[in-house]
PDB file of C-alpha atoms in Angstrom:
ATOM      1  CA  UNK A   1      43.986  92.433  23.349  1.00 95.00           C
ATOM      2  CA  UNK A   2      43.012  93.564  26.564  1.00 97.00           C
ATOM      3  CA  UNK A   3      43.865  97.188  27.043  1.00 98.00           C
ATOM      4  CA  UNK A   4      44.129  98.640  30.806  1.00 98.00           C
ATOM      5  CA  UNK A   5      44.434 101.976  32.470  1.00 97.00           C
ATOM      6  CA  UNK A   6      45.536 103.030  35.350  1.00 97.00           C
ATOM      7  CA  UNK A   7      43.849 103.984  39.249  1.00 96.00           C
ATOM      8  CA  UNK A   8      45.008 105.677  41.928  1.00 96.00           C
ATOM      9  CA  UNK A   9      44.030 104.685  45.775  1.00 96.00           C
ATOM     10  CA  UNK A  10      43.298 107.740  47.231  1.00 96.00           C
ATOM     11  CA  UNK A  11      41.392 106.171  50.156  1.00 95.00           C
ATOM     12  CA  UNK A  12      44.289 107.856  53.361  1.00 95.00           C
ATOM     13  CA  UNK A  13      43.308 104.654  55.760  1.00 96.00           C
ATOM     14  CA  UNK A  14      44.155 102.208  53.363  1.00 95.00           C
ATOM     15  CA  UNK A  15      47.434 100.314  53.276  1.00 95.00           C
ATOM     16  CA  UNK A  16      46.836 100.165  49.505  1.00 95.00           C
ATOM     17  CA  UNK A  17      46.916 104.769  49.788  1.00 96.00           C
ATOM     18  CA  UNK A  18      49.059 105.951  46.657  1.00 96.00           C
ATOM     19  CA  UNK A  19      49.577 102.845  44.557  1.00 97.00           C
ATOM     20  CA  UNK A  20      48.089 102.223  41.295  1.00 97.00           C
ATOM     21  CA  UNK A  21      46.125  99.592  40.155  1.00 97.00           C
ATOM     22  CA  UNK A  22      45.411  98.070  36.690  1.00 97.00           C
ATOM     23  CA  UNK A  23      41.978  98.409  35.355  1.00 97.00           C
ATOM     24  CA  UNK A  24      40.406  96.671  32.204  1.00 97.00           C
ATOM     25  CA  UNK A  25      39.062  99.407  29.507  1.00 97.00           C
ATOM     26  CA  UNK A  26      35.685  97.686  28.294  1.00 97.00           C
ATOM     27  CA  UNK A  27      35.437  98.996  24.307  1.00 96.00           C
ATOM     28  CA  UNK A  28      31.702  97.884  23.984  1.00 96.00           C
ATOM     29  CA  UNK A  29      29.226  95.204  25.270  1.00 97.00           C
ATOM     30  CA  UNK A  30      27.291  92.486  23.017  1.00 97.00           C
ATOM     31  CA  UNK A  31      23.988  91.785  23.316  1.00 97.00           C
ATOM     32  CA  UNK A  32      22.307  88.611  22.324  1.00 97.00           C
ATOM     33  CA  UNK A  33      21.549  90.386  19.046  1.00 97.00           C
ATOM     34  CA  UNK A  34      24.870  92.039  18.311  1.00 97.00           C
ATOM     35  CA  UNK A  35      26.272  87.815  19.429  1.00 96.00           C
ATOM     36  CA  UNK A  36      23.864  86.577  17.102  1.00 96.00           C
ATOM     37  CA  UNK A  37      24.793  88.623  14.421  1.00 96.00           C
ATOM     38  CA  UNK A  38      29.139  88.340  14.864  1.00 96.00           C
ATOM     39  CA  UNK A  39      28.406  84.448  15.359  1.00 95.00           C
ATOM     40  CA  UNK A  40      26.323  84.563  11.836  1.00 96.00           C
ATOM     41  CA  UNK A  41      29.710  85.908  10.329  1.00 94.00           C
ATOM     42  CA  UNK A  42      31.684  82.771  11.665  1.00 91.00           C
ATOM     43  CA  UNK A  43      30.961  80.439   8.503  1.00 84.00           C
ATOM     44  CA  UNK A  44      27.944  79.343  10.000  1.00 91.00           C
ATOM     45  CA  UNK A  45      25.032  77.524   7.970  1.00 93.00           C
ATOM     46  CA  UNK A  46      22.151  79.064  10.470  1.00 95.00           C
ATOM     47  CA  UNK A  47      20.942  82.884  10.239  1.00 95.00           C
ATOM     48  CA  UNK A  48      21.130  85.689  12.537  1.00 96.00           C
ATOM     49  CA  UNK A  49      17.814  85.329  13.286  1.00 96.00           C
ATOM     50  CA  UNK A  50      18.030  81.160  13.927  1.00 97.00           C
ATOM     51  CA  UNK A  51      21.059  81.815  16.286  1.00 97.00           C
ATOM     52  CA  UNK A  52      19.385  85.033  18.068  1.00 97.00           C
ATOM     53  CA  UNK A  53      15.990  82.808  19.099  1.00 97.00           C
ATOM     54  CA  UNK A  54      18.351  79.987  20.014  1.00 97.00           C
ATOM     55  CA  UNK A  55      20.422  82.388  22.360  1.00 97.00           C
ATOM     56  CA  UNK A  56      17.003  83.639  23.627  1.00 98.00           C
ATOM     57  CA  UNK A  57      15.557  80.264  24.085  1.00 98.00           C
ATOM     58  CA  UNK A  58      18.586  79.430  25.917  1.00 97.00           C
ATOM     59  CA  UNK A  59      18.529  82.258  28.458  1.00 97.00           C
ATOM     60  CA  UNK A  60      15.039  81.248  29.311  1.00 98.00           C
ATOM     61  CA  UNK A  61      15.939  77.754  30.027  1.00 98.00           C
ATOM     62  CA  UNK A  62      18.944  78.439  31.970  1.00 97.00           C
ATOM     63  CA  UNK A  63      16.645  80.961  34.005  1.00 97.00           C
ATOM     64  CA  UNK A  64      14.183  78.133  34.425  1.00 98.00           C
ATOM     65  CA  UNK A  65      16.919  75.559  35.414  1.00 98.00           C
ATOM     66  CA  UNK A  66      18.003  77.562  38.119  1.00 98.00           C
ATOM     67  CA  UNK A  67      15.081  78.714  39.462  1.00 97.00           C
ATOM     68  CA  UNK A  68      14.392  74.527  39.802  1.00 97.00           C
ATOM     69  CA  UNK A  69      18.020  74.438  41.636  1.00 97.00           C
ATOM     70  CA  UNK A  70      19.539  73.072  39.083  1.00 98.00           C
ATOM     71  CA  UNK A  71      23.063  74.325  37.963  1.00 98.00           C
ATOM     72  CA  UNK A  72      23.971  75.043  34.077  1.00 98.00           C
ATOM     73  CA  UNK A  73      27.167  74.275  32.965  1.00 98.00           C
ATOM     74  CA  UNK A  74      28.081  75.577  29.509  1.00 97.00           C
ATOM     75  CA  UNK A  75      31.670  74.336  28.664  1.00 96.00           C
ATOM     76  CA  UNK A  76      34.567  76.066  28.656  1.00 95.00           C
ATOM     77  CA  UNK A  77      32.907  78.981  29.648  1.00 96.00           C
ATOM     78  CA  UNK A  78      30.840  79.275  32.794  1.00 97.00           C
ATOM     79  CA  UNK A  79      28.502  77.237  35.601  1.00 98.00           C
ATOM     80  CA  UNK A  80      25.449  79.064  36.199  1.00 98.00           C
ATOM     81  CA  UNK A  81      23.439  78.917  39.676  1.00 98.00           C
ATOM     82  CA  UNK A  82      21.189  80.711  42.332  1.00 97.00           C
ATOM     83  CA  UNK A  83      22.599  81.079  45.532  1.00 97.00           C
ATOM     84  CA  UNK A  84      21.016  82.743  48.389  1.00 97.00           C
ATOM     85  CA  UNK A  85      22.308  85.735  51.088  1.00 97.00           C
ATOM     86  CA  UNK A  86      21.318  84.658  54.564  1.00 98.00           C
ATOM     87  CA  UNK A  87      20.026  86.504  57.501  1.00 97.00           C
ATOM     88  CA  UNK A  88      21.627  84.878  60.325  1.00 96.00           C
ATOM     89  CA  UNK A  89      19.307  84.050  62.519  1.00 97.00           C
ATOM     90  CA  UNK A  90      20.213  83.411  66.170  1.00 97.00           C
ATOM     91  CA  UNK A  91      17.771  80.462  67.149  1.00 97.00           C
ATOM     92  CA  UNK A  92      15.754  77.814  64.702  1.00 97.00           C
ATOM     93  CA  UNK A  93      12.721  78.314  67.227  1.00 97.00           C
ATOM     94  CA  UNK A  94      12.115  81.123  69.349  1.00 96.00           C
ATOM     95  CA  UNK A  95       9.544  80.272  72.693  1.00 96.00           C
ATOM     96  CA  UNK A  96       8.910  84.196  73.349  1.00 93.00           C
ATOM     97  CA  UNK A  97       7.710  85.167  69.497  1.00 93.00           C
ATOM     98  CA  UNK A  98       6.799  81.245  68.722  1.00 96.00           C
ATOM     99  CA  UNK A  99       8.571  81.694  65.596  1.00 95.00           C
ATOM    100  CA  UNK A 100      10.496  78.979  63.449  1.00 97.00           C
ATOM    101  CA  UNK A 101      13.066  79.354  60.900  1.00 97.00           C
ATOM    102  CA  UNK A 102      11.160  79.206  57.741  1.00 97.00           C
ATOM    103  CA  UNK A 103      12.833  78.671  54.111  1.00 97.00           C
ATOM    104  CA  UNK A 104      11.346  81.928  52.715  1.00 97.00           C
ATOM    105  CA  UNK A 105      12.614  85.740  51.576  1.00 97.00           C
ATOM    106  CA  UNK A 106      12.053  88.489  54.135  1.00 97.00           C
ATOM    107  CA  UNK A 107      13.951  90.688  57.208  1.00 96.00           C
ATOM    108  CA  UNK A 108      14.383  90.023  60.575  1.00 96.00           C
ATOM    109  CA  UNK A 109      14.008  93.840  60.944  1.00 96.00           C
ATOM    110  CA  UNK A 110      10.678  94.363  63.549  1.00 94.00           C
ATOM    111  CA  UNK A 111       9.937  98.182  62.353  1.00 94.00           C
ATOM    112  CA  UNK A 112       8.142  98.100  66.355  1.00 93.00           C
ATOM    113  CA  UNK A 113      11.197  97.212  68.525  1.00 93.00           C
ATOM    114  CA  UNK A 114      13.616  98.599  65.816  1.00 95.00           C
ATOM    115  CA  UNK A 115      15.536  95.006  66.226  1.00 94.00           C
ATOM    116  CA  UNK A 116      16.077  92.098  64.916  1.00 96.00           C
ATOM    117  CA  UNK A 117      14.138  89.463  65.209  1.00 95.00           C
ATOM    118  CA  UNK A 118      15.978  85.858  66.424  1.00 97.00           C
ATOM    119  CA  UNK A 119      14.221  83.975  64.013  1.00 97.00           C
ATOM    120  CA  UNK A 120      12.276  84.089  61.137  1.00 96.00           C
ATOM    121  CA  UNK A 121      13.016  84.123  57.260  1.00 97.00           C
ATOM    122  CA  UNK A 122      16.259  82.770  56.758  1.00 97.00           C
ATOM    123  CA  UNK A 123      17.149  84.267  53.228  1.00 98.00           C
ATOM    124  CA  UNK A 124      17.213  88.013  52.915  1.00 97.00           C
ATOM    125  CA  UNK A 125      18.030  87.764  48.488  1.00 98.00           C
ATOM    126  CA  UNK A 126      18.725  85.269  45.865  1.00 97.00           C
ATOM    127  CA  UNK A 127      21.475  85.926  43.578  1.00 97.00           C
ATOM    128  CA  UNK A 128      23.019  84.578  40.419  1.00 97.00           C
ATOM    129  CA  UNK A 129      26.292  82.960  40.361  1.00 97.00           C
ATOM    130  CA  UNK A 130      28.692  82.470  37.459  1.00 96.00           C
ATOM    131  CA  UNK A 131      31.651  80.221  37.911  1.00 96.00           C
ATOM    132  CA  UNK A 132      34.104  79.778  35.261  1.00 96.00           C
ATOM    133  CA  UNK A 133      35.056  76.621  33.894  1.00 96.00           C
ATOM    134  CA  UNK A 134      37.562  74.783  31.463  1.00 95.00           C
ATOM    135  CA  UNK A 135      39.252  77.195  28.868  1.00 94.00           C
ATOM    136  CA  UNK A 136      37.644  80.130  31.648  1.00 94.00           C
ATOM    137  CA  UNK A 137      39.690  79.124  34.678  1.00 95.00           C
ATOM    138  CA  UNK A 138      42.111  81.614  35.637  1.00 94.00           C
ATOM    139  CA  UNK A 139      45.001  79.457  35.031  1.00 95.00           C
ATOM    140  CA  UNK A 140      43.395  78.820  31.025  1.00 95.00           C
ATOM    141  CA  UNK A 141      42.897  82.690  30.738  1.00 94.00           C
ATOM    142  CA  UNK A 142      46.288  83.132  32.066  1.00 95.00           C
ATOM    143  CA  UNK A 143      48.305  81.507  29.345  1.00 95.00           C
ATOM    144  CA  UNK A 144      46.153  83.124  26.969  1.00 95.00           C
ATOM    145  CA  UNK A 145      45.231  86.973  27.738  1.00 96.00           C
ATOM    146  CA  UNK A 146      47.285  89.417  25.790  1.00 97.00           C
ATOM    147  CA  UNK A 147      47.281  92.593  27.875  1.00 97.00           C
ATOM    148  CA  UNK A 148      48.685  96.483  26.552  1.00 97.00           C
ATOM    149  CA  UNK A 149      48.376  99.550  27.778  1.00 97.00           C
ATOM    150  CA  UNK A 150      45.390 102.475  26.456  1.00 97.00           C
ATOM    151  CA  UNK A 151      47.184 105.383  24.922  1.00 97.00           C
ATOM    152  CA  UNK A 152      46.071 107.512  27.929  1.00 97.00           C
ATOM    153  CA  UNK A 153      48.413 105.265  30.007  1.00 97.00           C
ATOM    154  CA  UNK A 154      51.141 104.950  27.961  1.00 97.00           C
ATOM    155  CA  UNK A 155      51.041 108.847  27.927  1.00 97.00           C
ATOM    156  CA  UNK A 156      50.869 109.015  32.144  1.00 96.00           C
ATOM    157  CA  UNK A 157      53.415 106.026  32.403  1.00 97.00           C
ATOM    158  CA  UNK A 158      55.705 108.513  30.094  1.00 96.00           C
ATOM    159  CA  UNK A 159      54.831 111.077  31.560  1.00 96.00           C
ATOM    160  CA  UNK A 160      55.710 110.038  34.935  1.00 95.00           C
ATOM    161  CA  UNK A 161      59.679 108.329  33.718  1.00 95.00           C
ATOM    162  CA  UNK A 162      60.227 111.782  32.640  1.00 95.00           C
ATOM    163  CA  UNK A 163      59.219 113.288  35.526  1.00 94.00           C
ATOM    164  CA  UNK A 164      61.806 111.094  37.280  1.00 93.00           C
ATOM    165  CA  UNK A 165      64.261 111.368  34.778  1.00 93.00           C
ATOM    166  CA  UNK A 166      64.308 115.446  34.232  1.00 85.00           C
ATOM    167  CA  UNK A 167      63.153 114.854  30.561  1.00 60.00           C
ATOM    168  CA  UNK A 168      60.718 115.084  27.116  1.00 52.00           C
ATOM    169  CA  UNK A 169      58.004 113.033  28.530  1.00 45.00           C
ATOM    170  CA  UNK A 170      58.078 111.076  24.756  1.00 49.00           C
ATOM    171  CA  UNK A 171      61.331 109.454  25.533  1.00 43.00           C
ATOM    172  CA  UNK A 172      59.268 107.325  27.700  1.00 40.00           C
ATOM    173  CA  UNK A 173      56.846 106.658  24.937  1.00 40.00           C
ATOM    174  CA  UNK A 174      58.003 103.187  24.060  1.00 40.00           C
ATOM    175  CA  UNK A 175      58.482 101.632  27.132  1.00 39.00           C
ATOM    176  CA  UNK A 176      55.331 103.174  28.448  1.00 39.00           C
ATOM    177  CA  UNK A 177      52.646 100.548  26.906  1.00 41.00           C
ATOM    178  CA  UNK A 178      52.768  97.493  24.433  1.00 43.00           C
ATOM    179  CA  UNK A 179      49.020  98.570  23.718  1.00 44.00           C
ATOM    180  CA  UNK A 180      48.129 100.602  21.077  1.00 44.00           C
ATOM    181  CA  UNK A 181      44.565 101.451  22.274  1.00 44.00           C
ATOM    182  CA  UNK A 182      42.429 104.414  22.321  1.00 43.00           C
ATOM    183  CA  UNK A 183      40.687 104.002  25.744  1.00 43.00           C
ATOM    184  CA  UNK A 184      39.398 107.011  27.040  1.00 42.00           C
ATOM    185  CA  UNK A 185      39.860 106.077  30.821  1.00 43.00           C
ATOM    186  CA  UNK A 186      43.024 107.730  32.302  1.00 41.00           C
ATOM    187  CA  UNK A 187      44.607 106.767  35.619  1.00 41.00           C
ATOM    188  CA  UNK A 188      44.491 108.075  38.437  1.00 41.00           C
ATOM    189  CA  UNK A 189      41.262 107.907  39.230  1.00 42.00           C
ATOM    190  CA  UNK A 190      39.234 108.224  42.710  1.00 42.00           C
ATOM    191  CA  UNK A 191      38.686 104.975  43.181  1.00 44.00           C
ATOM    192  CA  UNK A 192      39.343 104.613  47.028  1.00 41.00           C
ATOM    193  CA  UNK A 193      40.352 101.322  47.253  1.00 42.00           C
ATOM    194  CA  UNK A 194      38.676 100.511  50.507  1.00 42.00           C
ATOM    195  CA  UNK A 195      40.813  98.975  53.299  1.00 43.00           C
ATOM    196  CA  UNK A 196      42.199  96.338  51.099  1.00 41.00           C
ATOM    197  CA  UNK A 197      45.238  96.062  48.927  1.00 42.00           C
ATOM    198  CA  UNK A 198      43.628  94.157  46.600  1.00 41.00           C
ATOM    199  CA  UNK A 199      39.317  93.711  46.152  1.00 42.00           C
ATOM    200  CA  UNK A 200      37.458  94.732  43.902  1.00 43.00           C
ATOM    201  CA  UNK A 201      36.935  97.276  40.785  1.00 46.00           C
ATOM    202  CA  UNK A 202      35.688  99.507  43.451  1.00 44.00           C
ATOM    203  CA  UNK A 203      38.354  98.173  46.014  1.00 45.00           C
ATOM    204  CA  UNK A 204      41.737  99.040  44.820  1.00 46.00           C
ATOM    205  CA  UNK A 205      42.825  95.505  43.483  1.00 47.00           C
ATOM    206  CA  UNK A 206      41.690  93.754  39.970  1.00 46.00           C
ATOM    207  CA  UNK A 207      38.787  93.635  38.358  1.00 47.00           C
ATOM    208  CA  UNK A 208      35.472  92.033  40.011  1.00 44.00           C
ATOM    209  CA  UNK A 209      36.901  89.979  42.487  1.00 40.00           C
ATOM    210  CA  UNK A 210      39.427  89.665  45.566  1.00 41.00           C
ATOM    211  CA  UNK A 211      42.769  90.247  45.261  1.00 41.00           C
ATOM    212  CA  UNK A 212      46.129  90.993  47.300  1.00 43.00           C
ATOM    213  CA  UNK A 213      49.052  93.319  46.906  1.00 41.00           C
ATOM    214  CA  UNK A 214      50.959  90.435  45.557  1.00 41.00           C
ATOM    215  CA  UNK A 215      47.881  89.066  43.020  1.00 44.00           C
ATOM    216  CA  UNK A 216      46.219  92.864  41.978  1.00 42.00           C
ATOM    217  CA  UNK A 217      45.053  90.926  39.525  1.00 42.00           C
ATOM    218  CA  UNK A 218      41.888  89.628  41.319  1.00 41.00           C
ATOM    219  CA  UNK A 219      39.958  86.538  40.133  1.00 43.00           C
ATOM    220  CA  UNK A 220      38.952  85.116  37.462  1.00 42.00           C
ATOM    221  CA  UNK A 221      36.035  87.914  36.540  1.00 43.00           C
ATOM    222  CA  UNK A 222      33.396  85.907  38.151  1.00 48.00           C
ATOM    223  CA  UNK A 223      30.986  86.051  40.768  1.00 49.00           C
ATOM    224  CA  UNK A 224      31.155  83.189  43.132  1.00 46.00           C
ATOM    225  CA  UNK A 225      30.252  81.371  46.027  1.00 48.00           C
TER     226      UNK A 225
END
């Protein structure tokens, strides 16, 4: 199950100010060796050890791939791939500095004129994309996520109906969460939401990626183009 808690937008110039926004409560992140050793348990013939350097072998190749610009798709799970930030430069070939666009990393920053440059490097960073795929799409993980509340927002959630309702704040206890976790992450947190309604986990919206008022939920958890 995945167990959420609750954030406040406290961010005054957003549209989002004073509504609350689901959050995913992360219990605990798996290495390669802590994989290695929960796939070992799976019936498997191979070892901990076999599946760890296999893991580890594949991380190097998929680093290797991409660096080559190739993509890496692993099914049902993900599409790996560099992509690159660009400067923006104004002209492919400026006369006055005799500069052409080149494919390389840098800044158009002069630290002389404090400007920009109008040509020069066209990519300022590379970065790593992950897009999902097959049983990873949003509409797979839709019809399959279980979601509940933690027990620190089942107790604001009850808290809060008997607020409204003049009464013990356990008589909202049932209705509060269908989650029976122990997250430690409360809501109403100082997130400011930005000037979106939706965004991202810093942003007001779901988790990782863009949302709206009427999909808080975001995206599908991955990073993409």
């Amino acid at each position: 199950m995945i167990e959420l808690y609750l954030s406040k937008n406290n961010n005054h110039s957003s549209e989002a100010y004073g509504k609350y926004y689901p959050r995913v409560s992360y219990k605990e992140t798996l290495d390669i060796h802590l994989m290695a050793k929960h796939m070992a348990e799976h019936n498997t013939p191979f070892s901990e050890g076999t599946i760890e350097g296999i893991l580890r072998d594949f991380v190097k190749c998929t680093r290797e791939q991409t660096l080559m610009g190739n993509t890496v798709k692993v099914d049902d799970l993900a599409i790996f791939k560099v992509s690159v930030i660009g400067n923006g430069c104004a002209k492919l070939y400026d006369k006055d500095s005799d500069k052409t666009i080149s494919a390389s990393l840098g800044s158009l920053y002069n630290p002389k004129t404090h400007q920009n440059e109008m040509t020069g490097p066209a990519v300022a960073s590379l970065k790593l994309l992950a897009q999902a795929t097959g049983e990873y799409t949003r509409d797979e993980l839709n019809k399959v996520a279980k979601l509940g509340w933690t027990d620190a927002a089942a107790q604001q959630i009850a808290a809060a109906k008997a607020a409204e309702l003049g009464g013990d704040s356990s008589t909202g206890s049932e209705t509060a969460g269908s989650g029976s976790g122990s997250g430690s992450q409360s809501g109403g947190s100082t997130d400011t939401g930005g000037n979106s309604q939706g965004g991202s986990d810093s942003q007001g919206g779901g988790d990782n990626t863009g949302g709206n008022p009427q999909n808080p939920g975001g995206g599908d958890g991955l990073d993409q183009d």
